[in-house]
Short mmCIF file of C-alpha atoms and ligand atoms in Angstrom, two decimals:
data_model
loop_
_atom_site.label_atom_id
_atom_site.label_comp_id
_atom_site.label_asym_id
_atom_site.label_seq_id
_atom_site.Cartn_x
_atom_site.Cartn_y
_atom_site.Cartn_z
CA MET A 1 -7.29 38.71 -8.90
CA PRO A 2 -8.41 35.20 -8.95
CA LEU A 3 -12.12 34.28 -8.74
CA HIS A 4 -11.63 32.34 -5.50
CA ILE A 5 -11.07 33.67 -1.96
CA THR A 6 -8.42 33.01 0.40
CA THR A 7 -10.27 30.76 3.05
CA PRO A 8 -9.86 30.65 6.81
CA LEU A 9 -7.39 28.25 8.27
CA ILE A 10 -8.51 27.53 11.87
CA GLU A 11 -7.36 25.25 14.77
CA SER A 12 -10.40 23.29 15.62
CA LEU A 13 -10.37 22.69 19.53
CA PRO A 14 -13.64 20.55 19.32
CA LEU A 15 -12.13 18.16 16.67
CA SER A 16 -8.68 18.20 18.38
CA ALA A 17 -10.49 16.96 21.58
CA HIS A 18 -12.27 14.34 19.58
CA ALA A 19 -9.21 13.05 17.65
CA GLY A 20 -6.73 13.41 20.52
CA ARG A 21 -4.32 15.24 18.43
CA ASP A 22 -4.03 18.84 16.98
CA VAL A 23 -6.54 19.30 14.03
CA TRP A 24 -6.44 22.36 11.62
CA LEU A 25 -9.29 23.07 9.23
CA LYS A 26 -8.89 24.63 5.85
CA MET A 27 -12.40 26.12 5.35
CA GLU A 28 -13.23 25.63 1.58
CA ALA A 29 -16.96 25.82 2.50
CA ALA A 30 -16.35 29.60 2.80
CA GLN A 31 -15.65 29.95 -0.93
CA PRO A 32 -18.29 31.60 -3.12
CA CYS A 33 -20.84 28.84 -4.22
CA GLY A 34 -19.56 26.89 -1.25
CA SER A 35 -16.81 24.52 -2.31
CA PHE A 36 -13.07 24.40 -3.21
CA LYS A 37 -14.15 23.76 -6.88
CA LEU A 38 -13.92 27.41 -7.55
CA ARG A 39 -10.16 27.49 -7.25
CA GLY A 40 -9.58 25.14 -10.03
CA VAL A 41 -12.68 25.82 -12.06
CA GLY A 42 -12.08 29.63 -11.80
CA LEU A 43 -8.51 29.34 -13.03
CA ALA A 44 -9.57 27.09 -16.06
CA CYS A 45 -12.41 29.47 -16.96
CA GLU A 46 -10.21 32.57 -16.76
CA THR A 47 -7.63 30.96 -18.80
CA HIS A 48 -10.19 29.82 -21.60
CA VAL A 49 -11.92 33.18 -21.82
CA ALA A 50 -8.31 34.85 -21.96
CA ASN A 51 -7.60 32.70 -24.89
CA GLY A 52 -10.83 33.63 -26.75
CA ALA A 53 -13.53 31.45 -25.30
CA GLN A 54 -17.00 32.99 -25.56
CA ARG A 55 -19.13 30.56 -23.85
CA LEU A 56 -18.62 28.05 -21.07
CA VAL A 57 -20.18 24.54 -21.02
CA SER A 58 -20.40 22.18 -18.22
CA SER A 59 -22.32 18.92 -17.53
CA SER A 60 -22.06 18.99 -13.77
CA GLY A 61 -25.31 19.56 -11.75
CA GLY A 62 -23.19 19.63 -8.64
CA ASN A 63 -20.51 21.82 -7.24
CA ALA A 64 -18.37 21.97 -10.38
CA GLY A 65 -21.33 23.23 -12.39
CA LEU A 66 -21.92 25.82 -9.79
CA ALA A 67 -18.47 27.03 -9.97
CA VAL A 68 -18.54 27.35 -13.70
CA ALA A 69 -21.84 29.41 -13.44
CA TYR A 70 -20.03 31.65 -10.94
CA ALA A 71 -16.96 32.01 -12.91
CA GLY A 72 -18.86 32.82 -16.07
CA ARG A 73 -21.04 35.58 -14.37
CA ARG A 74 -18.03 37.20 -12.85
CA LEU A 75 -16.12 37.10 -16.32
CA GLY A 76 -19.19 38.26 -18.21
CA VAL A 77 -19.45 35.08 -20.39
CA PRO A 78 -22.63 32.99 -20.80
CA VAL A 79 -22.67 29.50 -19.34
CA VAL A 80 -24.69 26.35 -20.28
CA VAL A 81 -24.96 23.69 -17.73
CA VAL A 82 -26.67 20.37 -19.17
CA VAL A 83 -27.85 18.08 -16.46
CA PRO A 84 -29.84 14.75 -16.43
CA GLU A 85 -33.58 14.72 -15.36
CA THR A 86 -32.32 13.21 -12.00
CA THR A 87 -30.60 16.39 -10.80
CA PRO A 88 -32.72 17.77 -7.80
CA ALA A 89 -34.68 21.05 -8.34
CA ARG A 90 -32.41 22.57 -5.70
CA ALA A 91 -29.43 22.24 -7.80
CA ARG A 92 -31.01 23.62 -10.95
CA GLU A 93 -32.34 26.61 -8.85
CA LEU A 94 -28.78 27.30 -7.62
CA LEU A 95 -27.33 27.07 -11.15
CA GLN A 96 -30.07 29.56 -12.42
CA LEU A 97 -29.52 31.80 -9.42
CA GLU A 98 -25.93 32.24 -10.76
CA GLY A 99 -27.40 33.10 -14.14
CA ALA A 100 -26.36 29.89 -16.11
CA GLN A 101 -28.64 28.58 -18.80
CA VAL A 102 -29.75 25.08 -17.47
CA GLN A 103 -30.65 22.34 -20.05
CA VAL A 104 -32.11 19.12 -18.75
CA VAL A 105 -31.35 16.27 -21.19
CA GLY A 106 -31.40 12.44 -20.53
CA ALA A 107 -31.95 10.00 -17.85
CA SER A 108 -28.21 9.85 -16.80
CA TRP A 109 -25.33 12.02 -16.48
CA GLN A 110 -23.62 9.99 -19.59
CA GLU A 111 -26.53 11.25 -21.55
CA ALA A 112 -26.38 14.87 -20.41
CA ASN A 113 -22.58 14.95 -21.02
CA ALA A 114 -22.95 13.47 -24.53
CA HIS A 115 -25.48 16.29 -25.37
CA ALA A 116 -23.09 18.97 -23.62
CA GLN A 117 -20.28 17.65 -25.90
CA SER A 118 -22.39 17.91 -28.97
CA LEU A 119 -22.98 21.63 -28.36
CA LEU A 120 -19.32 22.52 -28.42
CA GLY A 121 -18.34 24.93 -31.14
CA ALA A 122 -14.99 26.50 -31.79
CA ARG A 123 -15.65 29.34 -29.48
CA ASP A 124 -16.88 27.36 -26.60
CA ALA A 125 -14.79 25.80 -23.80
CA PHE A 126 -15.98 22.53 -21.87
CA ILE A 127 -14.83 22.56 -18.36
CA HIS A 128 -14.22 18.97 -16.95
CA PRO A 129 -15.12 18.56 -13.12
CA PHE A 130 -11.95 16.95 -12.01
CA ASP A 131 -9.56 15.56 -14.90
CA ASP A 132 -7.60 18.74 -16.11
CA PRO A 133 -4.17 20.05 -14.96
CA LEU A 134 -5.54 23.61 -15.07
CA LEU A 135 -7.93 22.57 -12.49
CA TRP A 136 -5.20 21.06 -10.34
CA GLN A 137 -3.00 24.12 -10.47
CA GLY A 138 -5.76 26.21 -9.33
CA HIS A 139 -6.68 23.62 -6.32
CA ALA A 140 -2.93 23.71 -5.31
CA SER A 141 -3.36 27.45 -4.26
CA LEU A 142 -5.09 26.08 -1.06
CA VAL A 143 -1.89 24.38 0.06
CA ASP A 144 -0.07 27.68 -0.67
CA GLU A 145 -2.32 29.52 1.60
CA VAL A 146 -1.57 27.01 4.45
CA ALA A 147 2.28 27.11 3.95
CA GLN A 148 2.17 30.82 3.87
CA ALA A 149 0.45 30.86 7.16
CA GLY A 150 3.29 29.01 8.58
CA LEU A 151 1.60 25.51 9.33
CA VAL A 152 3.37 22.37 8.29
CA PRO A 153 1.05 19.47 9.13
CA ASP A 154 2.28 15.93 9.42
CA ALA A 155 -0.68 14.58 7.68
CA VAL A 156 -3.49 15.95 5.28
CA VAL A 157 -7.04 14.58 5.22
CA LEU A 158 -9.32 15.02 2.10
CA SER A 159 -12.21 13.62 0.27
CA VAL A 160 -11.75 11.94 -3.18
CA GLY A 161 -14.38 11.83 -5.76
CA GLY A 162 -12.80 11.82 -9.35
CA GLY A 163 -9.46 12.93 -7.81
CA GLY A 164 -9.14 16.36 -8.86
CA LEU A 165 -8.90 17.87 -5.34
CA LEU A 166 -6.20 15.03 -4.50
CA CYS A 167 -4.07 16.07 -7.55
CA GLY A 168 -4.30 19.68 -6.75
CA VAL A 169 -3.24 19.17 -3.07
CA ALA A 170 -0.61 16.62 -3.89
CA LEU A 171 0.72 19.24 -6.58
CA GLY A 172 0.60 21.92 -3.95
CA MET A 173 2.31 19.89 -1.24
CA GLN A 174 5.03 18.98 -3.72
CA ARG A 175 5.80 22.62 -4.45
CA ASN A 176 5.86 23.73 -0.81
CA GLY A 177 8.19 20.84 0.03
CA TRP A 178 5.71 18.62 1.80
CA GLY A 179 6.21 15.72 -0.72
CA ALA A 180 6.65 13.34 2.23
CA VAL A 181 3.85 14.26 4.30
CA PRO A 182 1.01 11.57 3.90
CA LEU A 183 -2.32 12.37 2.36
CA ILE A 184 -5.18 10.38 3.96
CA ALA A 185 -7.67 10.05 0.92
CA VAL A 186 -11.30 9.37 2.26
CA GLU A 187 -14.14 7.95 0.05
CA THR A 188 -17.47 6.29 1.15
CA HIS A 189 -17.89 2.64 0.50
CA GLY A 190 -20.35 3.40 -2.32
CA ALA A 191 -18.05 5.48 -4.13
CA ALA A 192 -14.39 3.77 -3.69
CA SER A 193 -13.03 4.40 -7.17
CA LEU A 194 -9.56 5.34 -5.95
CA HIS A 195 -9.41 2.63 -3.16
CA GLN A 196 -10.34 -0.09 -6.01
CA ALA A 197 -7.71 1.62 -8.35
CA MET A 198 -5.06 1.44 -5.82
CA GLN A 199 -5.83 -2.17 -5.11
CA ALA A 200 -5.92 -3.15 -8.65
CA GLY A 201 -2.82 -1.00 -9.82
CA HIS A 202 -4.84 0.49 -12.53
CA THR A 203 -8.12 2.53 -12.61
CA VAL A 204 -11.37 0.76 -12.47
CA GLU A 205 -14.85 1.60 -13.54
CA LEU A 206 -17.23 0.98 -10.71
CA PRO A 207 -20.52 -0.77 -11.76
CA ALA A 208 -22.65 1.83 -9.85
CA ILE A 209 -22.41 4.67 -7.42
CA THR A 210 -24.28 3.80 -4.05
CA THR A 211 -23.76 6.52 -1.54
CA VAL A 212 -25.43 9.81 -0.48
CA ALA A 213 -22.09 11.44 -0.99
CA THR A 214 -23.01 12.31 -4.62
CA SER A 215 -20.10 14.74 -5.02
CA LEU A 216 -17.79 11.78 -4.69
CA GLY A 217 -19.66 9.79 -7.31
CA ALA A 218 -17.19 9.57 -10.15
CA LYS A 219 -17.22 6.02 -11.41
CA ARG A 220 -13.69 6.05 -12.33
CA VAL A 221 -10.68 8.33 -10.82
CA CYS A 222 -8.41 10.20 -12.99
CA GLU A 223 -5.17 8.38 -14.01
CA GLN A 224 -3.03 11.19 -12.34
CA ALA A 225 -4.77 10.56 -8.89
CA LEU A 226 -3.56 6.95 -9.30
CA ARG A 227 -0.24 7.98 -10.20
CA TRP A 228 0.15 10.23 -7.15
CA SER A 229 -0.76 7.45 -5.02
CA GLN A 230 2.17 5.54 -6.49
CA GLU A 231 4.79 8.21 -6.26
CA ARG A 232 4.15 9.66 -2.72
CA PRO A 233 2.40 8.56 0.47
CA VAL A 234 -1.28 8.05 0.08
CA HIS A 235 -3.48 5.98 2.55
CA SER A 236 -6.90 5.10 1.35
CA VAL A 237 -9.70 5.12 4.05
CA LEU A 238 -13.38 4.06 3.42
CA VAL A 239 -16.16 5.44 5.61
CA SER A 240 -19.89 4.62 5.71
CA ASP A 241 -22.54 7.12 4.68
CA HIS A 242 -23.67 6.97 8.33
CA SER A 243 -20.24 8.12 9.58
CA ALA A 244 -20.17 10.95 7.14
CA LEU A 245 -23.55 12.25 7.84
CA THR A 246 -22.84 12.14 11.48
CA ALA A 247 -19.74 14.07 10.89
CA CYS A 248 -21.73 16.66 8.95
CA GLU A 249 -24.05 17.12 11.99
CA ARG A 250 -21.16 17.37 14.43
CA LEU A 251 -19.64 20.08 12.36
CA MET A 252 -22.70 22.11 12.48
CA ASP A 253 -22.50 22.03 16.27
CA ASP A 254 -18.95 22.59 16.50
CA HIS A 255 -18.23 25.11 13.87
CA ARG A 256 -21.69 26.43 12.63
CA VAL A 257 -21.11 25.36 9.07
CA VAL A 258 -23.23 23.29 6.80
CA VAL A 259 -21.27 20.80 4.48
CA GLU A 260 -22.31 17.83 2.09
CA PRO A 261 -21.75 14.27 2.97
CA ALA A 262 -18.85 14.40 0.48
CA CYS A 263 -17.08 16.56 3.00
CA GLY A 264 -18.38 14.74 5.89
CA ALA A 265 -16.48 11.76 4.82
CA ALA A 266 -13.09 13.20 5.46
CA LEU A 267 -14.35 14.72 8.77
CA ALA A 268 -15.44 11.32 10.02
CA VAL A 269 -12.01 10.06 9.89
CA VAL A 270 -11.10 12.70 12.48
CA TYR A 271 -14.45 12.52 14.53
CA GLU A 272 -14.16 8.75 14.86
CA GLN A 273 -10.44 8.60 15.66
CA HIS A 274 -9.70 6.35 12.60
CA ALA A 275 -6.66 4.28 12.99
CA ALA A 276 -5.13 5.89 9.96
CA LEU A 277 -4.37 9.02 12.21
CA GLN A 278 -2.53 7.12 14.82
CA ALA A 279 0.99 8.16 13.82
CA TYR A 280 0.21 12.00 13.56
CA THR A 281 -0.12 14.95 15.93
CA LYS A 282 -0.75 17.76 13.78
CA VAL A 283 -3.42 16.96 11.15
CA LEU A 284 -4.82 19.17 8.42
CA VAL A 285 -8.34 18.69 7.12
CA ILE A 286 -9.46 19.91 3.83
CA VAL A 287 -13.15 20.85 4.67
CA CYS A 288 -14.00 20.71 0.95
CA GLY A 289 -17.74 22.16 1.49
CA GLY A 290 -20.38 21.40 -1.05
CA ALA A 291 -23.61 23.56 -1.43
CA THR A 292 -26.18 20.94 -2.65
CA ALA A 293 -27.15 19.41 0.68
CA THR A 294 -29.65 21.18 3.09
CA VAL A 295 -29.74 20.49 6.95
CA GLU A 296 -33.11 19.00 6.39
CA GLN A 297 -31.78 16.39 3.95
CA ILE A 298 -28.80 15.71 5.88
CA ARG A 299 -31.09 14.70 8.95
CA GLN A 300 -33.33 12.67 6.79
CA TRP A 301 -30.38 10.75 5.09
CA ARG A 302 -29.02 10.02 8.42
CA TRP A 303 -32.27 8.61 9.96
CA ALA A 304 -32.36 6.17 6.79
CA ALA A 305 -28.84 5.22 6.69
CA ALA A 306 -27.96 2.34 9.30
CA PRO A 307 -24.64 2.41 10.97
CA GLN A 308 -22.25 -0.07 9.62
C1 PLP B 1 -16.02 17.67 -6.11
C2 PLP B 1 -16.18 17.56 -4.61
C3 PLP B 1 -15.42 16.42 -4.05
C4 PLP B 1 -14.58 15.60 -4.92
O1 PLP B 1 -13.41 16.17 -5.48
P1 PLP B 1 -12.72 15.55 -6.66
O2 PLP B 1 -11.98 16.54 -7.25
O3 PLP B 1 -13.86 15.04 -7.66
O4 PLP B 1 -12.07 14.36 -6.13
C5 PLP B 1 -15.49 16.44 -2.61
N1 PLP B 1 -16.24 17.38 -2.21
C6 PLP B 1 -17.13 18.30 -2.64
C7 PLP B 1 -18.01 19.10 -1.83
C8 PLP B 1 -17.10 18.37 -3.89
O5 PLP B 1 -17.83 19.45 -4.61
#
């Protein structure tokens, strides 16, 4: 039994009406700890523990760290998550609730990550948040579930941070014979690491992350994500924070589900009838979820973010 669950696949009448085409939602927000991350992270943790790892280490204060904490608890293995001082109290509490030992070290993620690396002994496994083929294998299972349900979309919309989800979904699409179905890869303007890599033809390090969609905030996408964009149809789309936040609020009303702005970014493409959807009639949106934003925070951010 994998650690993740089979999530609902629903035809969304409200989003279909907004988008003027059939819209299906893969509800990864329903995973334990709130995001698709558990698919890949769960597989990676299980594999490392089966190979003898006695402790799991992460440096993510976000959904990847939460998934490691959940997996460790389920597998009966201790988990250490090293986070920087900037990590919100809520994220630390969620990690502690899952039973992880949280160490707060350094002013930036780089410092926290360096400390996490220094802890690693022979019987520890470090779980990367997005750049690991094991993770991609696990994420690919979400496409297998859609294919088993008998749905073949003519486009798939998803959010991109470090590109782990994209690599997993592209792998799943390939192994289900959907290699020609386009991926619409969405980032916010302040976290456009895939967009810039696709324009440059090589991965690029962003000078800074400037978005409320913190789960999209990888400064550089993984090489494999760029490679997929060169080997299969991938269309890069950027949306504003305001659009992502508005989409979060609309999803609450339409489907009674709270997601992070990282997920709202993908939903915004549908809610705003983005031109990238023009050629398609049956669109699958990966509702990647996210546990770190509260309703109150989404509201406050939206008041503060000007429409672009
Ligand atoms: C991690 C995450 C993403 C981005 O996934 P990558 O694999 O880093 O591209 C998007 N949304 C949510 C909610 C996430 O937790």
